Coordinates of C-alpha atoms in Angstrom, one line a residue:
Chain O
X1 CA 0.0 0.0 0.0
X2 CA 1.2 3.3 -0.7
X3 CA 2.5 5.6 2.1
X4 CA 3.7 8.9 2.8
X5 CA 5.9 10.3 5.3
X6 CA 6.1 14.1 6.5
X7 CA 9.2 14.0 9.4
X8 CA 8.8 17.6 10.4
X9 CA 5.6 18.3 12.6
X10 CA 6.0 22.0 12.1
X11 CA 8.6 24.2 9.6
X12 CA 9.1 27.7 11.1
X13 CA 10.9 30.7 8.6
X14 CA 11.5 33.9 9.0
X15 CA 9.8 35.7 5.6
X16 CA 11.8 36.3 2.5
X17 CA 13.5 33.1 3.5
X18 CA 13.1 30.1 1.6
X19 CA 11.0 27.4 2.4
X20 CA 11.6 23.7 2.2
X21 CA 8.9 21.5 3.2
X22 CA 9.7 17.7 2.7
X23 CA 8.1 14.7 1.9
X24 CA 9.1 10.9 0.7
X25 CA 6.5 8.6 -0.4
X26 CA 6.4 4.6 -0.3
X27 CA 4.8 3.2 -3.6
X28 CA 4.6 -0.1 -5.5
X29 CA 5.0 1.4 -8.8
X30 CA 5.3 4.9 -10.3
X31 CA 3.6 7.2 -8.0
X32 CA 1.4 10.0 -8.8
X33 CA 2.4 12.9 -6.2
X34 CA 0.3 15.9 -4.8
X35 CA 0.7 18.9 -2.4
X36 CA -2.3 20.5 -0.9
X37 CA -2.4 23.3 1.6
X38 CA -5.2 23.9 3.8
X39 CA -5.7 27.7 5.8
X40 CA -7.5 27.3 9.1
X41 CA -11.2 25.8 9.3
X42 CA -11.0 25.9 5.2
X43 CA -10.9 22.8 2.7
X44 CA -7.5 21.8 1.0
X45 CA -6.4 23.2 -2.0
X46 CA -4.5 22.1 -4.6
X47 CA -0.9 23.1 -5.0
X48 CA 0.9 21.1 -7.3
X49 CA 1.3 17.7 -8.7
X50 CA 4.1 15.3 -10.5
X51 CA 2.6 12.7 -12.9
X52 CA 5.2 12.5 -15.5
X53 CA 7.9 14.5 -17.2
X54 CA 10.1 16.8 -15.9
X55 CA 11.5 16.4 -12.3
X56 CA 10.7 20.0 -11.4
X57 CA 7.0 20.8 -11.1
X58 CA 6.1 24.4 -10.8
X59 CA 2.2 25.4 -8.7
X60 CA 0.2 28.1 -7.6
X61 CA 1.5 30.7 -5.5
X62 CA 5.0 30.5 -6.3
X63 CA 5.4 27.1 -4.8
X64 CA 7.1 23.9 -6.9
X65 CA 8.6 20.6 -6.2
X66 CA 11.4 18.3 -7.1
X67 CA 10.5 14.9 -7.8
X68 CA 13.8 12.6 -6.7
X69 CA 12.9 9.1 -7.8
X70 CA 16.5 7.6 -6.4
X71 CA 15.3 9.4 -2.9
X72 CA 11.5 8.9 -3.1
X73 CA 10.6 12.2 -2.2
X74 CA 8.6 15.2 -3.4
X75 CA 10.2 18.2 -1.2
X76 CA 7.9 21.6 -1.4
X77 CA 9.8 24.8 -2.3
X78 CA 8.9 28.0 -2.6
X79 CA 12.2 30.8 -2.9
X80 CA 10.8 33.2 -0.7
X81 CA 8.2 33.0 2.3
X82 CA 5.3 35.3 3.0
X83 CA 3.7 35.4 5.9
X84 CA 0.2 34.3 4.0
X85 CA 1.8 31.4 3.4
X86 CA 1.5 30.2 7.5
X87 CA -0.7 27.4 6.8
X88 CA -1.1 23.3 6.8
X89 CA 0.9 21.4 4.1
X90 CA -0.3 17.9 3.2
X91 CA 1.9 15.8 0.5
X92 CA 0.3 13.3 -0.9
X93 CA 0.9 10.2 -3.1
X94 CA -1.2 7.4 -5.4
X95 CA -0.1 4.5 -6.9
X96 CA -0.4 4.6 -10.7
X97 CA -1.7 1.3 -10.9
X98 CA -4.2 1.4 -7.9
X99 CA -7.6 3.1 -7.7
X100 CA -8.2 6.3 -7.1
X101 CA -7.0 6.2 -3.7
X102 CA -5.0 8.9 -2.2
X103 CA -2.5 8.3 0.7
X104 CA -1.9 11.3 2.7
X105 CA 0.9 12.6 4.6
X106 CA 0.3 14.0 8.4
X107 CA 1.2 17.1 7.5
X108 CA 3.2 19.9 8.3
X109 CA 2.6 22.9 10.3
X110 CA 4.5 26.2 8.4
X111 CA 4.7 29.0 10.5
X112 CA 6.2 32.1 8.7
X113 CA 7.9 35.0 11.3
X114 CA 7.4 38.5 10.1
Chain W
X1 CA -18.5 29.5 -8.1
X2 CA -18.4 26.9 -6.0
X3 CA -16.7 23.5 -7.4
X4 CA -17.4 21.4 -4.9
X5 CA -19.9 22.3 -2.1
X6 CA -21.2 20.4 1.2
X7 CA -24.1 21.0 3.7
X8 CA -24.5 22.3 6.1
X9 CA -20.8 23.8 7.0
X10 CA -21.4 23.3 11.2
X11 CA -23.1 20.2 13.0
X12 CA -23.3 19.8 16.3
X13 CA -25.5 16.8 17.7
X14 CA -26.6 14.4 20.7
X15 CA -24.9 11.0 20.5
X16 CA -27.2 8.3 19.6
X17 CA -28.7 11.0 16.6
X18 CA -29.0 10.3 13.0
X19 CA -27.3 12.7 10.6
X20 CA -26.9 13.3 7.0
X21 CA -24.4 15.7 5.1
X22 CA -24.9 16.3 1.5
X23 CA -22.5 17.4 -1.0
X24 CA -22.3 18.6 -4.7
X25 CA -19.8 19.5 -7.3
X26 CA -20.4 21.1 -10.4
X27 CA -16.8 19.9 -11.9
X28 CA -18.3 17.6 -14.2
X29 CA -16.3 14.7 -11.9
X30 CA -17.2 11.6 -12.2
X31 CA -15.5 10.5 -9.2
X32 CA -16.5 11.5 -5.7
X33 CA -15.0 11.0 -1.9
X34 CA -15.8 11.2 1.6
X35 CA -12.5 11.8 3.6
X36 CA -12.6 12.2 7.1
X37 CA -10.0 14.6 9.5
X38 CA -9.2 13.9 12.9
X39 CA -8.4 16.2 15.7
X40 CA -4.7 15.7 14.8
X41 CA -5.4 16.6 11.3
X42 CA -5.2 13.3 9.5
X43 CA -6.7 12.6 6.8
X44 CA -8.4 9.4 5.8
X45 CA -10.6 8.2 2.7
X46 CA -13.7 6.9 3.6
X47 CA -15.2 6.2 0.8
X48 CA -15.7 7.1 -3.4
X49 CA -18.2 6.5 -5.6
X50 CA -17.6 6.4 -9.4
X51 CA -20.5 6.9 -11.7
X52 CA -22.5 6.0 -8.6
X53 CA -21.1 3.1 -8.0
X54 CA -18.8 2.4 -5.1
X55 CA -15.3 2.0 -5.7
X56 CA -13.8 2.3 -2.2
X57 CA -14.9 0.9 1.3
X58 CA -12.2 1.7 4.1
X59 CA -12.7 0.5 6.8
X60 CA -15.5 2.4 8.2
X61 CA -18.1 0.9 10.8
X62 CA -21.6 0.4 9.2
X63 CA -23.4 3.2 11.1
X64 CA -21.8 5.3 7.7
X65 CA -23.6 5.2 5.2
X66 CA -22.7 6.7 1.5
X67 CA -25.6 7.4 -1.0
X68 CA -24.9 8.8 -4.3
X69 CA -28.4 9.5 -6.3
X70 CA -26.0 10.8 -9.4
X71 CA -22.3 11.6 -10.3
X72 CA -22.6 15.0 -8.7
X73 CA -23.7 14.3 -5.5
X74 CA -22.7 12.4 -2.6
X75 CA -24.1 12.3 0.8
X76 CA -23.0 10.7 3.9
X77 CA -25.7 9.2 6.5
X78 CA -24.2 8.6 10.1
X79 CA -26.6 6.7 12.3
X80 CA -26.7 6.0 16.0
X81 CA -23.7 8.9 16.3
X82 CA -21.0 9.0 18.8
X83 CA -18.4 10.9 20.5
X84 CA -15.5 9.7 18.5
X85 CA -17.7 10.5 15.2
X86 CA -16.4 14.0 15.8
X87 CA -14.3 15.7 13.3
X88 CA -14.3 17.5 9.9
X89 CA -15.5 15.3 7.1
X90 CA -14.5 16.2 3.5
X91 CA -15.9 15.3 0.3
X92 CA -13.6 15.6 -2.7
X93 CA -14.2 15.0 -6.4
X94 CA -12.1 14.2 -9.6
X95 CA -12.0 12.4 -12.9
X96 CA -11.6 8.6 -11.8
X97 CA -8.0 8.8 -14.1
X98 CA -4.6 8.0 -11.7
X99 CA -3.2 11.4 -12.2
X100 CA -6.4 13.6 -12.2
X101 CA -6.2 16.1 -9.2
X102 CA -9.0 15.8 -6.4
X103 CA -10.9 19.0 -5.4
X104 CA -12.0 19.4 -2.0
X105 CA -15.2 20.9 -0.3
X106 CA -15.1 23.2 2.5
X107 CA -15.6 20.7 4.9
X108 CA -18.3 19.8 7.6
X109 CA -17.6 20.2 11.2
X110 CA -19.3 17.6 13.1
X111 CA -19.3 18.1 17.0
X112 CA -21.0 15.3 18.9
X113 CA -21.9 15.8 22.3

């Protein structure tokens, strides 16, 4: 079954800084990946996602990711934080041969310091 | 616009009540989910439905019941609820393809007393 692991509970950056927020997935074949981000009491949005192609996948809000197949992971960047960007980061990941089901990560608590 | 809507946003109960929450999406999906979120924030499928037919079954007690009448709704029927019940349940929807992107609702905040 396909897995996800999130080490850091919470990231904390001062803003302008850059942000890294990591994620390495567990999957039988070639994964499908996905970063959501969900604001307090609000639904998760949709960030980002690698299906294919090249390793570097560019999202909304100035976020992108780097798919590392030799490291199974999925790390979230994004060059410079903005406080607006404090939030709840889930990574995500779905086995390209399974159904539709989605394996999330615990997620990561980003706190951005003015 | 709302892509994917659910009803009503708040629910707060007595334990041993029946409840229902509904949700739509007006996506075009033919793919929807129940997912629920814990107090820790984790996040769990529940259930999907495909063209109205059910395509995942978690492990979920029985008291949960999923009822899709058509590919843009899904509703969720909890009977005889209780304390642990509590959370914030999430419907989602997407094109039933591996590497099509799920859209969330809002989310329902149910508070069982």
């Amino acid at each position: 079954a396909q897995s996800v692991a999130q080490p850091e509970d919470q990231v904390n950056v001062a803003e302008g800084n850059p942000l890294t927020v990591k994620c390495t997935y567990s999957v039988s074949g070639n994964p499908y990946l996905f970063w959501y981000v969900q604001y307090p009491n609000r639904g998760l949005q949709f960030l980002l996602k690698y299906i294919t192609g090249d390793n570097l996948v560019k999202g909304s809000y100035g976020f992108e990711a780097e798919f590392n197949k030799s490291q199974t992971s999925f790390h979230l960047k994004k060059p410079s934080a903005l406080v607006s960007d404090s939030a709840l980061y889930f990574c995500a990941v779905r086995d390209y041969y399974g159904n539709n089901r989605l394996a999330f990560g615990k997620g990561n608590q980003v706190v951005v310091i003015p | 616009d709302t892509a994917v809507s659910q009803t009503p946003k708040y629910l707060v109960t007595q334990m041993g009540n029946d409840k229902s929450i509904k949700c739509e999406q007006n996506l075009g999906h033919d793919t929807m989910y129940w997912y629920k979120q814990d107090s820790k924030k984790f996040l769990k499928i529940m259930f999907s439905y495909n063209n109205k037919e059910l395509i995942i079954n978690e492990t979920v007690p029985n008291r949960f019941s999923p009822k899709s009448p058509d590919k843009a709704h899904l509703n969720l029927h909890i009977n005889s609820l209780e304390l642990g019940d509590s959370a914030v349940y999430f419907c989602a929807s997407s094109q039933v393809e591996g590497g099509e992107t799920q859209y969330f609702g809002p989310g329902t905040r149910l508070l069982v007393l």
